[in-house]
PDB file of C-alpha atoms and ligand atoms in Angstrom:
ATOM      1  CA  MET A   1      59.740 -27.174-265.363  1.00 83.00           C
ATOM      2  CA  LYS A   2      57.664 -27.255-268.511  1.00 90.00           C
ATOM      3  CA  VAL A   3      54.826 -24.893-268.693  1.00 94.00           C
ATOM      4  CA  LEU A   4      51.965 -24.633-271.328  1.00 97.00           C
ATOM      5  CA  VAL A   5      50.614 -21.130-271.925  1.00 98.00           C
ATOM      6  CA  VAL A   6      47.177 -21.029-273.479  1.00 98.00           C
ATOM      7  CA  GLU A   7      46.348 -17.564-274.550  1.00 98.00           C
ATOM      8  CA  ASP A   8      44.973 -16.200-277.830  1.00 97.00           C
ATOM      9  CA  GLU A   9      46.287 -12.577-277.432  1.00 96.00           C
ATOM     10  CA  ARG A  10      49.507 -12.661-279.310  1.00 96.00           C
ATOM     11  CA  ARG A  11      51.285  -9.959-277.369  1.00 96.00           C
ATOM     12  CA  LEU A  12      50.237 -11.353-274.094  1.00 96.00           C
ATOM     13  CA  GLY A  13      51.037 -14.923-274.889  1.00 97.00           C
ATOM     14  CA  GLU A  14      54.523 -14.073-276.120  1.00 96.00           C
ATOM     15  CA  PHE A  15      55.125 -11.851-273.047  1.00 96.00           C
ATOM     16  CA  ILE A  16      54.158 -14.616-270.624  1.00 97.00           C
ATOM     17  CA  GLN A  17      56.149 -17.291-272.540  1.00 96.00           C
ATOM     18  CA  LYS A  18      59.244 -15.009-272.543  1.00 95.00           C
ATOM     19  CA  SER A  19      58.975 -14.260-268.940  1.00 95.00           C
ATOM     20  CA  LEU A  20      58.668 -17.860-267.878  1.00 94.00           C
ATOM     21  CA  THR A  21      61.642 -18.677-270.051  1.00 91.00           C
ATOM     22  CA  GLU A  22      63.714 -16.062-268.276  1.00 90.00           C
ATOM     23  CA  GLN A  23      62.690 -17.808-265.017  1.00 87.00           C
ATOM     24  CA  ARG A  24      64.341 -20.877-266.587  1.00 84.00           C
ATOM     25  CA  HIS A  25      61.219 -22.718-267.431  1.00 89.00           C
ATOM     26  CA  THR A  26      60.457 -24.384-270.735  1.00 90.00           C
ATOM     27  CA  ALA A  27      57.335 -22.477-271.873  1.00 95.00           C
ATOM     28  CA  THR A  28      55.189 -23.384-274.822  1.00 96.00           C
ATOM     29  CA  TRP A  29      52.615 -20.915-276.096  1.00 97.00           C
ATOM     30  CA  VAL A  30      49.445 -22.020-277.967  1.00 98.00           C
ATOM     31  CA  ARG A  31      46.400 -19.863-278.859  1.00 98.00           C
ATOM     32  CA  THR A  32      43.426 -22.194-279.146  1.00 98.00           C
ATOM     33  CA  CYS A  33      41.734 -25.037-277.311  1.00 97.00           C
ATOM     34  CA  GLY A  34      42.651 -27.349-280.051  1.00 96.00           C
ATOM     35  CA  GLU A  35      46.275 -26.609-279.939  1.00 97.00           C
ATOM     36  CA  ALA A  36      46.324 -26.823-276.133  1.00 97.00           C
ATOM     37  CA  SER A  37      44.842 -30.337-276.149  1.00 94.00           C
ATOM     38  CA  ASP A  38      47.297 -31.422-278.870  1.00 94.00           C
ATOM     39  CA  ALA A  39      50.184 -30.055-276.948  1.00 94.00           C
ATOM     40  CA  LEU A  40      49.097 -31.962-273.799  1.00 92.00           C
ATOM     41  CA  ALA A  41      48.443 -35.104-275.703  1.00 87.00           C
ATOM     42  CA  GLU A  42      51.935 -34.800-277.208  1.00 86.00           C
ATOM     43  CA  THR A  43      54.175 -34.119-274.243  1.00 85.00           C
ATOM     44  CA  PRO A  44      53.917 -34.009-270.499  1.00 84.00           C
ATOM     45  CA  TYR A  45      53.677 -30.526-268.836  1.00 91.00           C
ATOM     46  CA  ASP A  46      54.349 -29.618-265.173  1.00 89.00           C
ATOM     47  CA  ALA A  47      51.877 -26.554-265.103  1.00 94.00           C
ATOM     48  CA  VAL A  48      49.414 -24.744-267.374  1.00 97.00           C
ATOM     49  CA  VAL A  49      48.492 -21.037-267.662  1.00 98.00           C
ATOM     50  CA  LEU A  50      44.977 -20.913-269.096  1.00 98.00           C
ATOM     51  CA  ASP A  51      43.009 -18.101-270.634  1.00 97.00           C
ATOM     52  CA  LEU A  52      39.215 -18.738-270.774  1.00 97.00           C
ATOM     53  CA  THR A  53      37.912 -16.883-273.825  1.00 97.00           C
ATOM     54  CA  LEU A  54      39.526 -18.624-276.618  1.00 97.00           C
ATOM     55  CA  PRO A  55      38.631 -18.599-280.311  1.00 98.00           C
ATOM     56  CA  ASP A  56      37.444 -22.147-280.513  1.00 97.00           C
ATOM     57  CA  GLY A  57      35.901 -22.671-277.163  1.00 97.00           C
ATOM     58  CA  ASP A  58      35.859 -22.028-273.486  1.00 97.00           C
ATOM     59  CA  GLY A  59      38.877 -22.752-271.268  1.00 97.00           C
ATOM     60  CA  ILE A  60      36.445 -23.998-268.557  1.00 97.00           C
ATOM     61  CA  ASP A  61      35.261 -26.787-270.742  1.00 96.00           C
ATOM     62  CA  LEU A  62      38.939 -27.557-271.730  1.00 96.00           C
ATOM     63  CA  LEU A  63      40.015 -27.800-268.158  1.00 96.00           C
ATOM     64  CA  LYS A  64      36.965 -29.907-267.193  1.00 94.00           C
ATOM     65  CA  SER A  65      37.897 -32.452-269.992  1.00 93.00           C
ATOM     66  CA  TRP A  66      41.515 -32.524-268.823  1.00 92.00           C
ATOM     67  CA  ARG A  67      40.704 -33.240-265.267  1.00 88.00           C
ATOM     68  CA  LYS A  68      38.273 -35.955-266.389  1.00 85.00           C
ATOM     69  CA  SER A  69      41.027 -37.600-268.411  1.00 83.00           C
ATOM     70  CA  GLY A  70      43.341 -37.579-265.376  1.00 77.00           C
ATOM     71  CA  PHE A  71      45.691 -34.584-266.079  1.00 84.00           C
ATOM     72  CA  ASN A  72      46.711 -33.589-262.427  1.00 80.00           C
ATOM     73  CA  GLU A  73      49.330 -30.956-262.826  1.00 88.00           C
ATOM     74  CA  PRO A  74      48.577 -27.444-261.535  1.00 93.00           C
ATOM     75  CA  VAL A  75      46.477 -25.066-263.691  1.00 96.00           C
ATOM     76  CA  LEU A  76      46.429 -21.324-263.139  1.00 97.00           C
ATOM     77  CA  ILE A  77      43.463 -19.550-264.873  1.00 97.00           C
ATOM     78  CA  LEU A  78      44.325 -16.052-266.252  1.00 97.00           C
ATOM     79  CA  SER A  79      41.137 -14.382-267.394  1.00 96.00           C
ATOM     80  CA  ALA A  80      39.309 -11.109-267.844  1.00 95.00           C
ATOM     81  CA  ARG A  81      36.259 -12.706-266.224  1.00 94.00           C
ATOM     82  CA  ASP A  82      36.737 -11.643-262.708  1.00 90.00           C
ATOM     83  CA  THR A  83      33.458 -12.050-260.844  1.00 94.00           C
ATOM     84  CA  VAL A  84      33.381 -14.122-257.780  1.00 92.00           C
ATOM     85  CA  GLU A  85      31.032 -16.659-259.639  1.00 94.00           C
ATOM     86  CA  ASP A  86      33.638 -16.888-262.429  1.00 94.00           C
ATOM     87  CA  ARG A  87      36.386 -17.695-259.864  1.00 93.00           C
ATOM     88  CA  ILE A  88      34.410 -20.241-258.085  1.00 91.00           C
ATOM     89  CA  LYS A  89      33.454 -21.872-261.386  1.00 93.00           C
ATOM     90  CA  GLY A  90      37.116 -22.022-262.379  1.00 94.00           C
ATOM     91  CA  LEU A  91      38.244 -23.418-259.082  1.00 92.00           C
ATOM     92  CA  ASP A  92      35.288 -25.976-259.093  1.00 90.00           C
ATOM     93  CA  VAL A  93      36.313 -27.478-262.299  1.00 92.00           C
ATOM     94  CA  GLY A  94      39.775 -28.107-261.137  1.00 91.00           C
ATOM     95  CA  ALA A  95      41.869 -24.952-261.429  1.00 94.00           C
ATOM     96  CA  ASP A  96      44.574 -24.495-258.618  1.00 93.00           C
ATOM     97  CA  ASP A  97      44.538 -20.649-258.940  1.00 94.00           C
ATOM     98  CA  TYR A  98      42.677 -17.897-260.593  1.00 96.00           C
ATOM     99  CA  MET A  99      44.149 -14.469-261.573  1.00 96.00           C
ATOM    100  CA  PRO A 100      42.080 -11.715-263.095  1.00 95.00           C
ATOM    101  CA  LYS A 101      43.310  -9.609-266.053  1.00 95.00           C
ATOM    102  CA  PRO A 102      44.871  -7.153-266.022  1.00 94.00           C
ATOM    103  CA  PHE A 103      47.536  -8.769-263.855  1.00 95.00           C
ATOM    104  CA  SER A 104      51.040  -8.076-262.631  1.00 95.00           C
ATOM    105  CA  LEU A 105      53.698 -10.234-264.102  1.00 94.00           C
ATOM    106  CA  GLU A 106      55.491 -10.386-260.805  1.00 94.00           C
ATOM    107  CA  GLU A 107      52.422 -11.757-259.108  1.00 95.00           C
ATOM    108  CA  LEU A 108      51.777 -14.272-261.935  1.00 96.00           C
ATOM    109  CA  LEU A 109      55.388 -15.478-261.571  1.00 94.00           C
ATOM    110  CA  ALA A 110      55.087 -15.720-257.746  1.00 94.00           C
ATOM    111  CA  ARG A 111      51.889 -17.673-258.035  1.00 94.00           C
ATOM    112  CA  MET A 112      53.444 -20.022-260.571  1.00 92.00           C
ATOM    113  CA  ARG A 113      56.461 -20.603-258.161  1.00 89.00           C
ATOM    114  CA  SER A 114      54.046 -21.288-255.395  1.00 89.00           C
ATOM    115  CA  LEU A 115      51.991 -23.835-257.370  1.00 89.00           C
ATOM    116  CA  LEU A 116      55.126 -25.537-258.510  1.00 84.00           C
ATOM    117  CA  ARG A 117      56.642 -25.487-255.054  1.00 80.00           C
ATOM    118  CA  ARG A 118      53.372 -27.000-253.641  1.00 80.00           C
ATOM    119  CA  GLN A 119      53.485 -29.646-256.338  1.00 73.00           C
ATOM    120  CA  SER A 120      57.120 -30.505-255.848  1.00 66.00           C
ATOM    121  CA  THR A 121      56.959 -30.836-252.071  1.00 63.00           C
ATOM    122  CA  GLN A 122      54.843 -33.760-252.816  1.00 61.00           C
ATOM    123  CA  LYS A 123      57.663 -34.928-254.896  1.00 61.00           C
ATOM    124  CA  GLN A 124      61.435 -34.485-254.180  1.00 66.00           C
ATOM    125  CA  THR A 125      62.869 -31.030-254.117  1.00 75.00           C
ATOM    126  CA  VAL A 126      66.610 -31.970-254.102  1.00 85.00           C
ATOM    127  CA  LEU A 127      67.923 -34.690-256.380  1.00 88.00           C
ATOM    128  CA  GLU A 128      71.312 -36.202-255.681  1.00 90.00           C
ATOM    129  CA  HIS A 129      73.317 -38.782-257.559  1.00 91.00           C
ATOM    130  CA  SER A 130      76.946 -39.405-258.440  1.00 90.00           C
ATOM    131  CA  GLY A 131      78.164 -36.356-256.619  1.00 92.00           C
ATOM    132  CA  ILE A 132      75.749 -34.114-258.426  1.00 94.00           C
ATOM    133  CA  ARG A 133      73.151 -32.199-256.361  1.00 94.00           C
ATOM    134  CA  LEU A 134      70.192 -30.609-258.195  1.00 93.00           C
ATOM    135  CA  ASP A 135      68.013 -28.262-256.254  1.00 89.00           C
ATOM    136  CA  LEU A 136      64.578 -28.039-257.964  1.00 83.00           C
ATOM    137  CA  LEU A 137      63.346 -25.028-256.107  1.00 77.00           C
ATOM    138  CA  GLY A 138      66.579 -23.032-256.271  1.00 81.00           C
ATOM    139  CA  HIS A 139      67.419 -24.151-259.740  1.00 85.00           C
ATOM    140  CA  THR A 140      70.939 -24.623-258.804  1.00 91.00           C
ATOM    141  CA  VAL A 141      73.501 -27.406-259.564  1.00 95.00           C
ATOM    142  CA  GLN A 142      76.473 -28.484-257.608  1.00 95.00           C
ATOM    143  CA  VAL A 143      79.143 -31.144-258.526  1.00 95.00           C
ATOM    144  CA  ASN A 144      80.986 -32.300-255.496  1.00 93.00           C
ATOM    145  CA  GLY A 145      79.835 -29.210-253.615  1.00 92.00           C
ATOM    146  CA  LYS A 146      81.020 -26.765-256.336  1.00 94.00           C
ATOM    147  CA  PRO A 147      78.337 -24.665-258.045  1.00 95.00           C
ATOM    148  CA  ILE A 148      77.956 -25.184-261.884  1.00 94.00           C
ATOM    149  CA  ASP A 149      76.467 -22.682-264.089  1.00 94.00           C
ATOM    150  CA  LEU A 150      74.102 -24.308-266.551  1.00 93.00           C
ATOM    151  CA  THR A 151      71.779 -22.804-269.175  1.00 90.00           C
ATOM    152  CA  SER A 152      67.975 -23.454-268.959  1.00 85.00           C
ATOM    153  CA  ARG A 153      68.265 -26.308-271.491  1.00 86.00           C
ATOM    154  CA  GLU A 154      71.159 -28.026-269.917  1.00 92.00           C
ATOM    155  CA  TYR A 155      69.452 -27.722-266.588  1.00 92.00           C
ATOM    156  CA  ALA A 156      66.251 -29.312-268.067  1.00 90.00           C
ATOM    157  CA  LEU A 157      68.306 -32.049-269.607  1.00 92.00           C
ATOM    158  CA  LEU A 158      70.166 -32.838-266.373  1.00 95.00           C
ATOM    159  CA  GLU A 159      66.822 -32.830-264.329  1.00 92.00           C
ATOM    160  CA  ILE A 160      65.544 -35.552-266.612  1.00 90.00           C
ATOM    161  CA  PHE A 161      68.618 -37.663-266.208  1.00 93.00           C
ATOM    162  CA  MET A 162      68.728 -37.088-262.443  1.00 91.00           C
ATOM    163  CA  GLN A 163      65.074 -38.409-262.226  1.00 86.00           C
ATOM    164  CA  ASN A 164      66.009 -41.433-264.312  1.00 87.00           C
ATOM    165  CA  HIS A 165      69.546 -42.229-263.344  1.00 87.00           C
ATOM    166  CA  GLY A 166      70.708 -45.691-264.480  1.00 89.00           C
ATOM    167  CA  ARG A 167      68.002 -45.937-267.200  1.00 88.00           C
ATOM    168  CA  VAL A 168      68.860 -45.667-270.853  1.00 91.00           C
ATOM    169  CA  LEU A 169      66.715 -42.721-272.015  1.00 90.00           C
ATOM    170  CA  PRO A 170      65.618 -42.880-275.657  1.00 89.00           C
ATOM    171  CA  ARG A 171      66.421 -39.747-277.714  1.00 88.00           C
ATOM    172  CA  THR A 172      62.846 -39.034-278.535  1.00 84.00           C
ATOM    173  CA  LEU A 173      61.825 -39.249-274.851  1.00 84.00           C
ATOM    174  CA  ILE A 174      64.475 -36.659-273.980  1.00 88.00           C
ATOM    175  CA  THR A 175      63.700 -34.244-276.814  1.00 85.00           C
ATOM    176  CA  ASP A 176      59.933 -34.469-276.114  1.00 80.00           C
ATOM    177  CA  LYS A 177      60.505 -33.292-272.597  1.00 79.00           C
ATOM    178  CA  ILE A 178      63.054 -30.574-273.436  1.00 79.00           C
ATOM    179  CA  TRP A 179      61.743 -29.007-276.551  1.00 77.00           C
ATOM    180  CA  ALA A 180      58.198 -27.696-277.042  1.00 65.00           C
ATOM    181  CA  SER A 181      57.730 -29.830-280.164  1.00 59.00           C
ATOM    182  CA  SER A 182      60.039 -32.723-281.018  1.00 54.00           C
ATOM    183  CA  TYR A 183      59.055 -32.292-284.660  1.00 59.00           C
ATOM    184  CA  ASP A 184      61.199 -29.178-284.825  1.00 59.00           C
ATOM    185  CA  VAL A 185      64.315 -30.587-283.260  1.00 63.00           C
ATOM    186  CA  ASP A 186      67.173 -31.546-285.349  1.00 67.00           C
ATOM    187  CA  THR A 187      68.421 -34.713-283.645  1.00 66.00           C
ATOM    188  CA  ASN A 188      71.970 -33.329-283.827  1.00 82.00           C
ATOM    189  CA  LEU A 189      70.863 -30.556-281.520  1.00 85.00           C
ATOM    190  CA  LEU A 190      70.487 -33.012-278.696  1.00 88.00           C
ATOM    191  CA  ASP A 191      74.086 -34.232-279.224  1.00 90.00           C
ATOM    192  CA  VAL A 192      75.272 -30.752-279.086  1.00 90.00           C
ATOM    193  CA  TYR A 193      73.552 -30.054-275.815  1.00 92.00           C
ATOM    194  CA  MET A 194      74.677 -33.408-274.306  1.00 93.00           C
ATOM    195  CA  SER A 195      78.253 -32.668-275.130  1.00 94.00           C
ATOM    196  CA  ARG A 196      78.103 -29.255-273.542  1.00 95.00           C
ATOM    197  CA  LEU A 197      76.398 -30.767-270.451  1.00 96.00           C
ATOM    198  CA  ARG A 198      79.010 -33.435-270.205  1.00 95.00           C
ATOM    199  CA  ALA A 199      81.917 -31.006-270.550  1.00 95.00           C
ATOM    200  CA  LYS A 200      80.615 -28.790-267.793  1.00 95.00           C
ATOM    201  CA  LEU A 201      79.801 -31.591-265.377  1.00 95.00           C
ATOM    202  CA  GLU A 202      82.572 -34.116-266.045  1.00 94.00           C
ATOM    203  CA  SER A 203      85.327 -31.554-266.061  1.00 91.00           C
ATOM    204  CA  THR A 204      84.421 -30.890-262.328  1.00 90.00           C
ATOM    205  CA  SER A 205      83.483 -34.424-261.477  1.00 88.00           C
ATOM    206  CA  GLY A 206      86.591 -35.953-262.965  1.00 90.00           C
ATOM    207  CA  LYS A 207      84.759 -39.027-264.030  1.00 90.00           C
ATOM    208  CA  ALA A 208      82.477 -40.056-266.806  1.00 92.00           C
ATOM    209  CA  LEU A 209      78.815 -39.552-265.970  1.00 94.00           C
ATOM    210  CA  PHE A 210      77.007 -40.388-269.128  1.00 94.00           C
ATOM    211  CA  LYS A 211      77.071 -43.310-271.443  1.00 94.00           C
ATOM    212  CA  THR A 212      76.019 -42.896-275.119  1.00 93.00           C
ATOM    213  CA  VAL A 213      74.001 -45.870-276.193  1.00 91.00           C
ATOM    214  CA  ARG A 214      74.445 -46.031-279.963  1.00 89.00           C
ATOM    215  CA  GLY A 215      71.165 -45.733-281.923  1.00 86.00           C
ATOM    216  CA  VAL A 216      69.088 -45.492-278.713  1.00 89.00           C
ATOM    217  CA  GLY A 217      69.938 -42.504-276.412  1.00 91.00           C
ATOM    218  CA  TYR A 218      71.814 -41.742-273.302  1.00 94.00           C
ATOM    219  CA  GLN A 219      72.353 -43.236-269.938  1.00 94.00           C
ATOM    220  CA  PHE A 220      73.204 -41.214-266.786  1.00 94.00           C
ATOM    221  CA  LEU A 221      75.520 -43.665-264.886  1.00 91.00           C
TER     222      LEU A 221
HETATM  223 CA1   CA B   1      41.222 -14.580-274.487  1.00 51.65          CA
END
């Protein structure tokens, strides 16, 4: 899952980003309202952790404008403002959860899991195609019943292909979803990850699972 962390305190922002990454999420950390809106406009996110007191505005206004423009993914507010009124206001403008600072990391991660689970029960929790089984909640992958060990990036790559099997996925679409900002991604990097993913899956599967479409991208068969 791809998570956007909006937090202006450097140490805290870095800490949350690192912790989410360890949980095999792709986490992007930004420090201002402006950067947060740019990030959301640029690529899709599955969830947002949102601080309220930001250098260039209020997270409440930011959330309000996102909801107005149709952004429906879960948002967890993480703020030092912890009166009942603050919480009600946050939930009323469209937050799915509200955690006061200081907070316990374990609780934050548990609440994120709960939000993502709630969201994914509306979607599918297990994807299956071509002998591959990807469990979105357990973050596990099996090929013909055999567990396969993937890195976070490889897993994220496979998830996109599983959700779009049969479709030729353009390289930019893939890199947008996998990396925080596609501007930073050397296009060769995608090929490196693809060849690793293919090697791991196809050696167990015993058949070709992906097709390289020259000049365009990749297709999961
Ligand atoms: Ca703040």
